[in-house]
Short mmCIF file of C-alpha atoms in Angstrom, two decimals:
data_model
loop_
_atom_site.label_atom_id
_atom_site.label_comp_id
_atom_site.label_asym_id
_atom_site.label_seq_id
_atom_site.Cartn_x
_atom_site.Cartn_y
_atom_site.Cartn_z
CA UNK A 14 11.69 7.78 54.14
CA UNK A 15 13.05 4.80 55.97
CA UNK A 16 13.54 3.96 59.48
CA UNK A 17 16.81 6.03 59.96
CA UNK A 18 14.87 9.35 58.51
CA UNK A 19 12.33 8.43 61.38
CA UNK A 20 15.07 8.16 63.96
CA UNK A 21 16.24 11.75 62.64
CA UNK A 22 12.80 13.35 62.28
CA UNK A 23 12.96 13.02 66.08
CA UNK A 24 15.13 14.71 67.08
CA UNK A 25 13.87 17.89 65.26
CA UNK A 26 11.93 20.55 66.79
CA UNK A 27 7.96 20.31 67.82
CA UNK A 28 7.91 23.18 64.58
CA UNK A 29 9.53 20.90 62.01
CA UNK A 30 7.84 17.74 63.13
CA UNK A 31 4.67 19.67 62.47
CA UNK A 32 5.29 20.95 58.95
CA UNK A 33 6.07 17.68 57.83
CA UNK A 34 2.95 16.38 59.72
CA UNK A 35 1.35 19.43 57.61
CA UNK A 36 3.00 18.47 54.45
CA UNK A 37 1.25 14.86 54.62
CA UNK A 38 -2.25 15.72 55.37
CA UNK A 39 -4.68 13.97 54.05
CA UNK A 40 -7.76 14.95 52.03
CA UNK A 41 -10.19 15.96 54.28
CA UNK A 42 -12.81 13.19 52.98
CA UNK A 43 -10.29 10.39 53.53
CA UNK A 44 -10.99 8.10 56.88
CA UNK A 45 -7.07 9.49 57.60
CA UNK A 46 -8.10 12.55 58.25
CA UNK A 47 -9.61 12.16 61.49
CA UNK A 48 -6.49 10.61 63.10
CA UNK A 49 -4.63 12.93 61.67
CA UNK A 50 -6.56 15.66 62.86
CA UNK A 51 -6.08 14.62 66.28
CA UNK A 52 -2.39 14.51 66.07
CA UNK A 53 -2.25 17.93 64.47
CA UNK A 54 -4.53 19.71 66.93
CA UNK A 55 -1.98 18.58 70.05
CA UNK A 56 1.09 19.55 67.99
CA UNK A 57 -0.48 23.39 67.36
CA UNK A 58 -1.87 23.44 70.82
CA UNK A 59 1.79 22.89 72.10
CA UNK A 60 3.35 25.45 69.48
CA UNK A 61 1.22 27.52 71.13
CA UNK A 62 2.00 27.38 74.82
CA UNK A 63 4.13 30.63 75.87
CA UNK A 64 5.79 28.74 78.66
CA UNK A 65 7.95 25.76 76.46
CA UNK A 66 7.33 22.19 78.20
CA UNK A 67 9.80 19.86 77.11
CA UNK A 68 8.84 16.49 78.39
CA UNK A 69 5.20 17.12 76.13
CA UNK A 70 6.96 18.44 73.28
CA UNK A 71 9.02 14.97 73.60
CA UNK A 72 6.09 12.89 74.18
CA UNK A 73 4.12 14.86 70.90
CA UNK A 74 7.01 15.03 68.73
CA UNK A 75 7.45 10.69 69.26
CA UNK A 76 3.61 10.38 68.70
CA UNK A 77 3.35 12.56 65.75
CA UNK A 78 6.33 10.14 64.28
CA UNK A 79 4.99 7.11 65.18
CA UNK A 80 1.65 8.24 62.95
CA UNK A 81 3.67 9.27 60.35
CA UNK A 82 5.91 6.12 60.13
CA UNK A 83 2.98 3.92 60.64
CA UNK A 84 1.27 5.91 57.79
CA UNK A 85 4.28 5.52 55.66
CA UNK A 86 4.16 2.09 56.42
CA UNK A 87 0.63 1.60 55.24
CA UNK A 88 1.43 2.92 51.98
CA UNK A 89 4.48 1.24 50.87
CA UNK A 90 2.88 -2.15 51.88
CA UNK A 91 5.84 -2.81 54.81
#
C-alpha cells in the first residue's frame, strides 16, 4: 500500500476500514497487539451504535488509518 491507497482507505466506510484493520491483526503475543486492540475495540463499539454518528465514525475511521499506515510504515523500513 502506499500513501495514495491510504488517502483512499479513507474515504471507505467505518465497516471496510475495520476488515482491513481485521485482516492485519497481529498475533496476539506480539507487543502490536495491544495497540491494536485498542483501535479495534472503538471501531466495533461504533459499528455497533444503532443511531449512526458521523463526525466519530470520521474521527475512528482517520485513527484506525493512521495505525495502519504507521504500521505499514514500520515494516517496510520508510
Amino acid at each position: 500500500m502506499n500513501n495514495k491507497g491510504f488517502d483512499e482507505l479513507r474515504e471507505q466506510s467505518l465497516e471496510d476500514v475495520y476488515n482491513v484493520l481485521y485482516k492485519n491483526r497481529p498475533h496476539r503475543n506480539s507487543k502490536k497487539y495491544k495497540e491494536w486492540s485498542y483501535f479495534e475495540s472503538i471501531a466495533y463499539e461504533e459499528l455497533l451504535e444503532e443511531d449512526e454518528r458521523p463526525h466519530d465514525c470520521t474521527r475512528i475511521i482517520n485513527e484506525v488509518v493512521d495505525y495502519l499506515e504507521r504500521e505499514w510504515k514500520k515494516c517496510n523500513h520508510i
